[in-house]
mmCIF file of C-alpha atoms in Angstrom:
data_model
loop_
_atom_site.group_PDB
_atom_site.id
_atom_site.type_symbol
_atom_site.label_atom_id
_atom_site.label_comp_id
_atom_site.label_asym_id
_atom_site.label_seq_id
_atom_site.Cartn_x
_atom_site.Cartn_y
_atom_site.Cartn_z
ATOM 1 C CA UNK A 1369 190.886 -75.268 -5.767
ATOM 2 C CA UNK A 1370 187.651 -74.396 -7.574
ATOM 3 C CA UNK A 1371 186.166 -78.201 -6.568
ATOM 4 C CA UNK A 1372 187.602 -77.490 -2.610
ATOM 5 C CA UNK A 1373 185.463 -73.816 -2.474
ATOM 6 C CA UNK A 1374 182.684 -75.706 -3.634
ATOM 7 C CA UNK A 1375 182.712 -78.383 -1.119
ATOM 8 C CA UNK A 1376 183.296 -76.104 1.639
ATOM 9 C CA UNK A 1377 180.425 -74.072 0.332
ATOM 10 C CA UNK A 1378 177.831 -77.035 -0.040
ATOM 11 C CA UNK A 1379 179.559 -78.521 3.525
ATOM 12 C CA UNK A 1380 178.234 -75.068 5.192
ATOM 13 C CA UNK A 1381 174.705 -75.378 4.031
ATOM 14 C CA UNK A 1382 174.657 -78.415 6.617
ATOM 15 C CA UNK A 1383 176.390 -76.679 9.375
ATOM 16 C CA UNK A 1384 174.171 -76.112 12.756
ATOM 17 C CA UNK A 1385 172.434 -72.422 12.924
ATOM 18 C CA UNK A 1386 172.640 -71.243 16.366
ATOM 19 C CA UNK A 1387 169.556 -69.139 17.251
ATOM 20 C CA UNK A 1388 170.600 -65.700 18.809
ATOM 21 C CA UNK A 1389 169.967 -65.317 22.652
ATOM 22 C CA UNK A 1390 166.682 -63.555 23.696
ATOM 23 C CA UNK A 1391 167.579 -60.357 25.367
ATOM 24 C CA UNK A 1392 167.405 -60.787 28.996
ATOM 25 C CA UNK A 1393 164.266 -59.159 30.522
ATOM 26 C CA UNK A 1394 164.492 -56.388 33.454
ATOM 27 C CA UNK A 1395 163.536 -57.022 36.579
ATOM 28 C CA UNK A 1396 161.150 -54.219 38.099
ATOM 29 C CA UNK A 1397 164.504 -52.973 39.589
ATOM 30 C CA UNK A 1398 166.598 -52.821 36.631
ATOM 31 C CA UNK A 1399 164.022 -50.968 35.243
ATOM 32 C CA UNK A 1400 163.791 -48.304 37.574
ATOM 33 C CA UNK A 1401 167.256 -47.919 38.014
ATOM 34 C CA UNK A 1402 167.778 -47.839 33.701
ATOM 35 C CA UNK A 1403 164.830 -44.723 34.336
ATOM 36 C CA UNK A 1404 166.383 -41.492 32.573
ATOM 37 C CA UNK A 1405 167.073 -38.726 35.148
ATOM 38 C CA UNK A 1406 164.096 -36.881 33.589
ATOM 39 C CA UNK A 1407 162.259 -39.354 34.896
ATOM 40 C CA UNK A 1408 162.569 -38.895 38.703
ATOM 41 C CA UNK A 1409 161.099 -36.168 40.759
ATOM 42 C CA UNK A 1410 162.886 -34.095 43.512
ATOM 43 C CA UNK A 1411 160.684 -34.412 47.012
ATOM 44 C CA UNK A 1412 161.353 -30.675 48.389
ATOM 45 C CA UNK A 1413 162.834 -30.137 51.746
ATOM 46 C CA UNK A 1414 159.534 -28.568 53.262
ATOM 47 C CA UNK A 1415 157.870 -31.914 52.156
ATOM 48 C CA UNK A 1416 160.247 -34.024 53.957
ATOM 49 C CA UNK A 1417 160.024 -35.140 58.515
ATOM 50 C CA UNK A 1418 163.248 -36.101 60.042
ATOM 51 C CA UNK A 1419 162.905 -37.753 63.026
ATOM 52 C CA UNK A 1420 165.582 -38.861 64.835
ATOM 53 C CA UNK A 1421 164.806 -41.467 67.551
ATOM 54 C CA UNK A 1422 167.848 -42.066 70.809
ATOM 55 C CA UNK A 1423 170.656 -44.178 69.526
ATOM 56 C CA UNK A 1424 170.632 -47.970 69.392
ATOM 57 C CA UNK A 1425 171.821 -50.273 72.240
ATOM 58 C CA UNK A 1426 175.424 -50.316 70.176
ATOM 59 C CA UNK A 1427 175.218 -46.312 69.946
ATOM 60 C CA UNK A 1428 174.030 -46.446 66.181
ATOM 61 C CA UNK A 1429 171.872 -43.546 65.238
ATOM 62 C CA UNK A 1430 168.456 -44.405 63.704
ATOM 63 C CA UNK A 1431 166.824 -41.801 61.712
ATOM 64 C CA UNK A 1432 163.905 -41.879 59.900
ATOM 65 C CA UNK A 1433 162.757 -39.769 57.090
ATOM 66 C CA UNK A 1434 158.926 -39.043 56.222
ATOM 67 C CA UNK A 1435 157.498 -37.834 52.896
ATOM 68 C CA UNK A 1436 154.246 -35.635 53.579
ATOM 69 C CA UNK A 1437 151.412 -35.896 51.000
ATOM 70 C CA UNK A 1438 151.180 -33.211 48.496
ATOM 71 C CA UNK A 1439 147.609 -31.376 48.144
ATOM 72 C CA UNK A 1440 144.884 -31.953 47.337
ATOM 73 C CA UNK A 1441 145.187 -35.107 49.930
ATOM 74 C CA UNK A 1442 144.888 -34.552 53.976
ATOM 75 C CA UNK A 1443 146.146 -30.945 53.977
ATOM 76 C CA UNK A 1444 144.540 -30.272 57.225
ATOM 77 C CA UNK A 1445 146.220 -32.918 59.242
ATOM 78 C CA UNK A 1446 149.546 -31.557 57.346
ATOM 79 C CA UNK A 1447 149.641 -28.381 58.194
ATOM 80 C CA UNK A 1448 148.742 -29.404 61.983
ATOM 81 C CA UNK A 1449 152.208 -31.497 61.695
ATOM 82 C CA UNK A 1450 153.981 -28.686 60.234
ATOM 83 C CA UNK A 1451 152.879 -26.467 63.363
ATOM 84 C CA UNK A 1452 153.873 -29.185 65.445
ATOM 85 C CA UNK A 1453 157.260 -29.361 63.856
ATOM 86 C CA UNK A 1454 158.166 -26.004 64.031
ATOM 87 C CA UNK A 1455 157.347 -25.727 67.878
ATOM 88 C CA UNK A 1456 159.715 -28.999 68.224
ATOM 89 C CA UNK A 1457 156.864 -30.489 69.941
ATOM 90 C CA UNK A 1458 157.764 -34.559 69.325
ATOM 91 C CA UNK A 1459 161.368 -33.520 71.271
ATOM 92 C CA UNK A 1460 161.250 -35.918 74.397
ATOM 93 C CA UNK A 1461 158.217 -37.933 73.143
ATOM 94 C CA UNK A 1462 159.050 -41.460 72.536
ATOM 95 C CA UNK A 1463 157.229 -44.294 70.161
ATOM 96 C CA UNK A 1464 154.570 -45.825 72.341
ATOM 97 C CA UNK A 1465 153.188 -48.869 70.409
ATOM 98 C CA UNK A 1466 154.187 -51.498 68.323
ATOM 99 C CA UNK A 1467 152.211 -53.928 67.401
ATOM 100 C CA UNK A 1468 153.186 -56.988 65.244
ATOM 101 C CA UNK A 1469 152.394 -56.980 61.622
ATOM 102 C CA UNK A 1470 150.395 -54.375 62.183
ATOM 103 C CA UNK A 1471 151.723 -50.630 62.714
ATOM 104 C CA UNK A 1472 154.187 -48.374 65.515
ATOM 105 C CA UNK A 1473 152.850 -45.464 66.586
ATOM 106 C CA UNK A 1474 154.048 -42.586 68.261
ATOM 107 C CA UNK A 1475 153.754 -39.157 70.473
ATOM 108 C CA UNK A 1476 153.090 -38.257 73.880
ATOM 109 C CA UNK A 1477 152.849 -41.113 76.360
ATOM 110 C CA UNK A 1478 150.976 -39.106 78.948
ATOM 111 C CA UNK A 1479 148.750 -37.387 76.971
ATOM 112 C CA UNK A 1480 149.281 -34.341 79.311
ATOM 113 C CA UNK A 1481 152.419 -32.414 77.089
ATOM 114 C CA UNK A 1482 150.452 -29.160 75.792
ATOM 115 C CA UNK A 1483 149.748 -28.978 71.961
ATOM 116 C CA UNK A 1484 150.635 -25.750 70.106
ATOM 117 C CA UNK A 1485 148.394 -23.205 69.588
ATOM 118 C CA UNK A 1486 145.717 -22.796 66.380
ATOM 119 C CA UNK A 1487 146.281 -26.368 65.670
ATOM 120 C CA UNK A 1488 143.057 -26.969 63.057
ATOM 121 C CA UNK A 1489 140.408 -29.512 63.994
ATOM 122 C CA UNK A 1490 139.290 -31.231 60.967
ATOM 123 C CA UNK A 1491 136.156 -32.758 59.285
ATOM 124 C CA UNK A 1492 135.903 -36.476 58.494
ATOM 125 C CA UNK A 1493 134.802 -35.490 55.222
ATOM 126 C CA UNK A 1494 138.638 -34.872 54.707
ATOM 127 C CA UNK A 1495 138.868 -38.691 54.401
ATOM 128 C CA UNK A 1496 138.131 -38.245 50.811
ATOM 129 C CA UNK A 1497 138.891 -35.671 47.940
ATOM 130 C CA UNK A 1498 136.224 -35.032 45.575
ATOM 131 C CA UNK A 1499 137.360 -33.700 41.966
ATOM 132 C CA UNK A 1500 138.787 -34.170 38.398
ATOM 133 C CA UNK A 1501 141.694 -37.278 38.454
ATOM 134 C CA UNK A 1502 143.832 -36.793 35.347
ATOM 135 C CA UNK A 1503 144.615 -40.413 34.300
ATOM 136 C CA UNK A 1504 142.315 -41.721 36.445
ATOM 137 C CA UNK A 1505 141.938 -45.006 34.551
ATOM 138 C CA UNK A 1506 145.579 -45.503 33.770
ATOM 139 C CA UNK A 1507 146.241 -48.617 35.787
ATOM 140 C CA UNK A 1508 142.431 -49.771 36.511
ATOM 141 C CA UNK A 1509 143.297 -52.991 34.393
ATOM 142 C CA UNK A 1510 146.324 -53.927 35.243
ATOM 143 C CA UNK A 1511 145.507 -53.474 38.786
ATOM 144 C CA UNK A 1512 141.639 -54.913 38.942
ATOM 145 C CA UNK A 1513 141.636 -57.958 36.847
ATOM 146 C CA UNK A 1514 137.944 -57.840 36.553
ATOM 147 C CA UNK A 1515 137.821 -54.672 35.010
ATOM 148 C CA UNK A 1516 135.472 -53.120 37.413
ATOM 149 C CA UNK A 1517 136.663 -49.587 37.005
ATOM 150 C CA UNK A 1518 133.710 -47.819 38.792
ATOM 151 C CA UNK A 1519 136.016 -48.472 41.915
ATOM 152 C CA UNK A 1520 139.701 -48.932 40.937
ATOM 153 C CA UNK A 1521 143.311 -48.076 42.081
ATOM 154 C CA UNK A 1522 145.737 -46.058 40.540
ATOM 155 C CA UNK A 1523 148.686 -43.236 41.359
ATOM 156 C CA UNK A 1524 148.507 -39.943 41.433
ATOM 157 C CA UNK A 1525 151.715 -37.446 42.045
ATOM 158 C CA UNK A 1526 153.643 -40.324 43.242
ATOM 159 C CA UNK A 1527 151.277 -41.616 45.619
ATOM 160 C CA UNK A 1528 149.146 -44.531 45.640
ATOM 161 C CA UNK A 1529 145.196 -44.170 45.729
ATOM 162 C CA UNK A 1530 141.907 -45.739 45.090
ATOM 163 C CA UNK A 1531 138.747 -43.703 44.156
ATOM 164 C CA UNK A 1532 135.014 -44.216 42.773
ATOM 165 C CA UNK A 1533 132.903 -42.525 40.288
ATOM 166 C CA UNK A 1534 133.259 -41.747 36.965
ATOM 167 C CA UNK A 1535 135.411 -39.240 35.017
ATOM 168 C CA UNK A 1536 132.978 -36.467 36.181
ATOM 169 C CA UNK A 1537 132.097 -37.386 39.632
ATOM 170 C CA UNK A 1538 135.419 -38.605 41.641
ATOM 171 C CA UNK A 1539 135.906 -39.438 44.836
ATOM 172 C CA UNK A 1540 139.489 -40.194 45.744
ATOM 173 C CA UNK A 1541 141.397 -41.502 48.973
ATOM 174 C CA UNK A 1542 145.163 -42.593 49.858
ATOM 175 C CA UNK A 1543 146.087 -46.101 50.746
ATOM 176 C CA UNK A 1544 147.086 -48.345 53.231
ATOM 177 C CA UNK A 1545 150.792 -49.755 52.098
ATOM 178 C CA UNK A 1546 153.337 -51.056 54.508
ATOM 179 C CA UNK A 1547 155.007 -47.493 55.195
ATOM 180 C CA UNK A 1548 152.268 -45.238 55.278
ATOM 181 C CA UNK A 1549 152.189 -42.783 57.980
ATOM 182 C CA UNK A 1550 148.765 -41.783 59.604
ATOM 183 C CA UNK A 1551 146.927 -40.001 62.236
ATOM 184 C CA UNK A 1552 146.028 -41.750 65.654
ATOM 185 C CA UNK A 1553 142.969 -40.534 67.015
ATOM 186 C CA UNK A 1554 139.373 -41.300 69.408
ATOM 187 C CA UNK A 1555 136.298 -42.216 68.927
ATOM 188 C CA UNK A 1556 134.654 -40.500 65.874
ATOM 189 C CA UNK A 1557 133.753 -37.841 65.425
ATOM 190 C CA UNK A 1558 137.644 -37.376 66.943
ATOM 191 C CA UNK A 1559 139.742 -37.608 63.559
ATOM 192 C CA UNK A 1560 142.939 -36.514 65.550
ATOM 193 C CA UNK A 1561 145.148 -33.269 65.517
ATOM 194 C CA UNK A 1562 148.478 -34.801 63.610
ATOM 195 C CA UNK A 1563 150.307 -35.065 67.246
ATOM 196 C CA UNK A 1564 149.426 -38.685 67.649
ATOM 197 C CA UNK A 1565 151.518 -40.832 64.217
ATOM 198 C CA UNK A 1566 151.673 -43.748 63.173
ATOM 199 C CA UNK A 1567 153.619 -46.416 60.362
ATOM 200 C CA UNK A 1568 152.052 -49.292 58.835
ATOM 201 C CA UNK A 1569 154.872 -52.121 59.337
ATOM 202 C CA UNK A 1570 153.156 -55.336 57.974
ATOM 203 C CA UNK A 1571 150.320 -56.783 55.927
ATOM 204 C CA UNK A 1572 148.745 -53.430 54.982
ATOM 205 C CA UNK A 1573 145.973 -53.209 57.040
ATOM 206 C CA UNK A 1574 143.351 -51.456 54.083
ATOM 207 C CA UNK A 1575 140.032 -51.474 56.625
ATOM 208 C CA UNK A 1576 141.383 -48.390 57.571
ATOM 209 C CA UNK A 1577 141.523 -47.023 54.383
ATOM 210 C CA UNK A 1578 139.234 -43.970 54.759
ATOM 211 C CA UNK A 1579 138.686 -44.273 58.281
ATOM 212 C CA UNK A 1580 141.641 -42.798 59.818
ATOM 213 C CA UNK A 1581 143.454 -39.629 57.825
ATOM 214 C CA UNK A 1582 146.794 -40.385 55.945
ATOM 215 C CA UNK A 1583 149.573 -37.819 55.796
ATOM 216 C CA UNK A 1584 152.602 -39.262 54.362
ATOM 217 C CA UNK A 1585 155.368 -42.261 54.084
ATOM 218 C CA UNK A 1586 158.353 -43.642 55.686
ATOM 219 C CA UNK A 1587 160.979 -43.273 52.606
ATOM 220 C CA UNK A 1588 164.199 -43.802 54.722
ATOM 221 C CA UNK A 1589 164.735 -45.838 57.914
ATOM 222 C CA UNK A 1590 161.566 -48.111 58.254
ATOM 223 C CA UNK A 1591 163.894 -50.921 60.073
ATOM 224 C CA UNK A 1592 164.180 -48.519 62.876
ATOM 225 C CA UNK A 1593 160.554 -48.703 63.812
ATOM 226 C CA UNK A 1594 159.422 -52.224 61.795
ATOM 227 C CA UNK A 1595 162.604 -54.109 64.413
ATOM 228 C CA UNK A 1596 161.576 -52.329 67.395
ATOM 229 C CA UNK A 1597 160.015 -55.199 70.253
ATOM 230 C CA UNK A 1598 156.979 -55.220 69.991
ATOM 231 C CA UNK A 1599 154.638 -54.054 73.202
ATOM 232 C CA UNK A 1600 153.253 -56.652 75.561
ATOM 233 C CA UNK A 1601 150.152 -54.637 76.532
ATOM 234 C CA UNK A 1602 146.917 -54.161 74.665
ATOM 235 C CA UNK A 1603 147.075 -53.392 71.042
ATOM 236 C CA UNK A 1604 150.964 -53.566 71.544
ATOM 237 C CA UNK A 1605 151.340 -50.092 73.454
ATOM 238 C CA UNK A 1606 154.393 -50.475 75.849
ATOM 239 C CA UNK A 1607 154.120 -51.328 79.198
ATOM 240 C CA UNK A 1608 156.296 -49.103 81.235
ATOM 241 C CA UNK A 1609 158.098 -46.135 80.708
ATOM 242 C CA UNK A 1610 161.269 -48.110 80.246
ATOM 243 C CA UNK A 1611 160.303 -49.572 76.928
ATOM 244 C CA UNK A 1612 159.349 -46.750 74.942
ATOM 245 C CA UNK A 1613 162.043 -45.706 72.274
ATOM 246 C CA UNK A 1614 162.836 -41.770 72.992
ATOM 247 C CA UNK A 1615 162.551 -38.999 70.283
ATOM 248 C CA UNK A 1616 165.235 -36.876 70.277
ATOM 249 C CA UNK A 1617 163.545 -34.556 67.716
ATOM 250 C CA UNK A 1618 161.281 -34.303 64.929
ATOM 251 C CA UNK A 1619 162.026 -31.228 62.148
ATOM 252 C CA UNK A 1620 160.957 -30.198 58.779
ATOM 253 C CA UNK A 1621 164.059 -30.691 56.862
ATOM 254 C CA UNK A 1622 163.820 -27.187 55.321
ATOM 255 C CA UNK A 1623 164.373 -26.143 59.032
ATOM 256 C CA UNK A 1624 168.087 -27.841 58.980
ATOM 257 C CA UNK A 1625 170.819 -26.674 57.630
ATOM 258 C CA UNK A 1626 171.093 -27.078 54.199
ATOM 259 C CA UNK A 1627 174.475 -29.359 53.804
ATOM 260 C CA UNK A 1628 171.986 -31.246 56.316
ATOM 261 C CA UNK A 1629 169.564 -31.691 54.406
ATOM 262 C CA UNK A 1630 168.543 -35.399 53.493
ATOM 263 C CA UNK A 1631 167.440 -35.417 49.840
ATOM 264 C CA UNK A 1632 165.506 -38.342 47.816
ATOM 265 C CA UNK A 1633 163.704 -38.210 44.672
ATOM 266 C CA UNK A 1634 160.605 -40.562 43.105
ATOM 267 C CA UNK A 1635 159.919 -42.166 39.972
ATOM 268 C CA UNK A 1636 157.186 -39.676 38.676
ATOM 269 C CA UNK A 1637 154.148 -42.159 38.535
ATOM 270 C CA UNK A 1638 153.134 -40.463 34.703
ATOM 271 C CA UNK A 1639 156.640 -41.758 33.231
ATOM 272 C CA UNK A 1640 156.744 -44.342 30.382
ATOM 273 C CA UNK A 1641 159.784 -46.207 32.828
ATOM 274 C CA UNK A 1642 157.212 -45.930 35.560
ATOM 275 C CA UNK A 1643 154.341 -48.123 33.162
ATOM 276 C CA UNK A 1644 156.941 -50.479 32.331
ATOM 277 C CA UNK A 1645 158.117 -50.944 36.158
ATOM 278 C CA UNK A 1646 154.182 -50.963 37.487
ATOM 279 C CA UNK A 1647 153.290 -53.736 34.503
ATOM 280 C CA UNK A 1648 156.379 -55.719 35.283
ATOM 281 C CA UNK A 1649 155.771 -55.490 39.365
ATOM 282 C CA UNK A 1650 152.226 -57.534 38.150
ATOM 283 C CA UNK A 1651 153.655 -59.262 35.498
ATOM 284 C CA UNK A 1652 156.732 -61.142 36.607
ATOM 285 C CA UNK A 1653 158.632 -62.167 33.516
ATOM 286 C CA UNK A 1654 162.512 -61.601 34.617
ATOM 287 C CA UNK A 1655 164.157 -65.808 34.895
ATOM 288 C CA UNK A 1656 163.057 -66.860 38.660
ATOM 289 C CA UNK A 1657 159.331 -66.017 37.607
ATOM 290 C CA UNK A 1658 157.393 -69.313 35.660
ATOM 291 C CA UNK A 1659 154.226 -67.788 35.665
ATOM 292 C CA UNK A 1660 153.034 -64.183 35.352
ATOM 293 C CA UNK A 1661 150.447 -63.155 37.789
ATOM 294 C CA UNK A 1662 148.362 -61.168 35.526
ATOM 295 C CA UNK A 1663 147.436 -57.960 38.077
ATOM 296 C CA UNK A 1664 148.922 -56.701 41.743
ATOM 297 C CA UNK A 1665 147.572 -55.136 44.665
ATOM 298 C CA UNK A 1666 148.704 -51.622 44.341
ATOM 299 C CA UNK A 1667 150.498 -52.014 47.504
ATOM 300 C CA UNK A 1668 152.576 -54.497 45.933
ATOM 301 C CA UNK A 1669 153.871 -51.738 43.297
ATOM 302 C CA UNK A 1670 155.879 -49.555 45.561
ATOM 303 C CA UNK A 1671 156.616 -46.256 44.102
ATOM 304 C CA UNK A 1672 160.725 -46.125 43.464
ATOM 305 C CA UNK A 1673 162.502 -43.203 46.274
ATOM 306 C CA UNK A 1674 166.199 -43.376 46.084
ATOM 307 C CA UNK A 1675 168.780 -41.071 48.184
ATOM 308 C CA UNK A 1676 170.255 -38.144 45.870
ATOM 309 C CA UNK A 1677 173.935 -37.759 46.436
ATOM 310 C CA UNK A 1678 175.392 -34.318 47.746
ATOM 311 C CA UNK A 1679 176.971 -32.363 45.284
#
């Protein structure tokens, strides 16, 4: 027996050793949805536009849900919309323009409906905040390759932004990214009363950055403007009267009743899950990916909004 426990021992020292599996690694998804609940961010009621456009051609309802900017961003332009809101002033307006890969826009067709009263007319220098950005430099490398971080992108309260300067002296503006929702206006100096919207739905178009005042983001719904046809006349505006997609209405959602009330939350953009989700976005590592990029556009890093089930 002795002789048989030594064989078998010897015998094992030959035996194959199998090398333990490598953890499988997240996908910017998985991370965001393995994000501890401390993690994500409640978007208030007042912060949040429901519009709801005329049912489909099958009777479907399509409603879309905006996310306003928090301060110190566009303020002006915000509390024009939240005037606007409260007077119901998109009810019987209908989404004008749509324009491929490009945005769809909407408000009053005739440009003759009345516009509430003390509606604030604001200053192009409203473009751009100027002050202290905590974290500024957080994502400057992972999002400019070159390391050029006198002008650099980055996120602040959820939102993406680029700015310029240097810790004491910057100058900070939103972005661009397919979903934003901006201001329609004139000629400058006209920077537009909040009346006139808009929703980037393709490539995002970032010459504009700056140039035209951002107020907020599509967070539910996009396919309801993004799969509308798009308009045949110049710069895609419908046509005819026919063709433009009715509003119904356009509220706050603190204004509805509270069992009403859509709610969402965000990945707060100064989480640890939040890093790891931004650095895998640029750095594809999960099994499709053979090659990590090595940086992103920060449109390309979509900040996580999910729908918060009722109680």
């Amino acid at each position: 027996m002795k002789h048989l426990l030594l064989a078998a021992a010897a015998a094992s020292l030959f035996l194959p050793v199998h090398a333990q599996e490598p953890a499988p690694i997240p996908s910017p998804g998985e991370i965001a949805a393995a994000a501890p609940a401390a993690d994500w961010v409640a978007i208030a009621p007042s912060a949040l536009l429901v519009m709801d456009l005329a049912p489909d051609a099958k009777g479907k309802p399509r409603r879309v849900v905006i996310q306003l900017m928090p301060a110190p961003f566009s303020q002006g332009w915000i509390a024009n919309i939240r005037k606007l809101a409260a007077a119901h002033w998109w009810d019987g307006t209908s989404v004008n323009r749509v324009q491929d890969n490009y945005v769809a826009q909407w408000g009053d067709a005739t440009e003759k409906k009345p516009l509430p009263e003390g509606l604030a007319t604001i200053s192009e220098n409203d473009y751009v905040t100027v002050g202290d950005a905590p974290g500024w430099q957080r994502f400057a490398k992972l999002l400019i390759p070159n390391g050029d971080v006198s002008r650099y992108a980055s996120f602040e309260k959820g939102w993406p932004v680029a700015a310029e300067g240097t810790p004491d002296s910057v100058r900070r503006w939103p972005l661009h990214c397919y979903g934003m929702v901006g201001v329609g206006r004139n000629m400058s100096p006209d920077t537009g009363s909040g009346a006139e919207l808009y929703t980037v739905i393709g490539h995002a178009p970032r010459h504009l950055d700056r140039n035209i005042a951002l107020v907020g983001r599509v967070i539910s719904g996009i396919e309801h403007l993004s799969s509308l046809p798009r308009g045949t006349g110049a710069l895609g505006f419908y046509e005819s009267k026919a063709e433009r997609i009715p509003i119904r209405s356009i509220r706050l959602a603190s204004e509805l009743p509270v069992a009403k009330q859509p709610k969402f939350e965000y990945l707060s953009t100064d989480s640890n899950s939040f890093g790891r989700y931004a650095d895998a976005r640029a750095n594809r590592r999960d099994p499709f990916f053979i090659r990590p990029a090595g940086g992103a556009d920060i449109c390309n890093i979509p900040v996580p909004i999910r729908p918060v089930a009722a109680k």
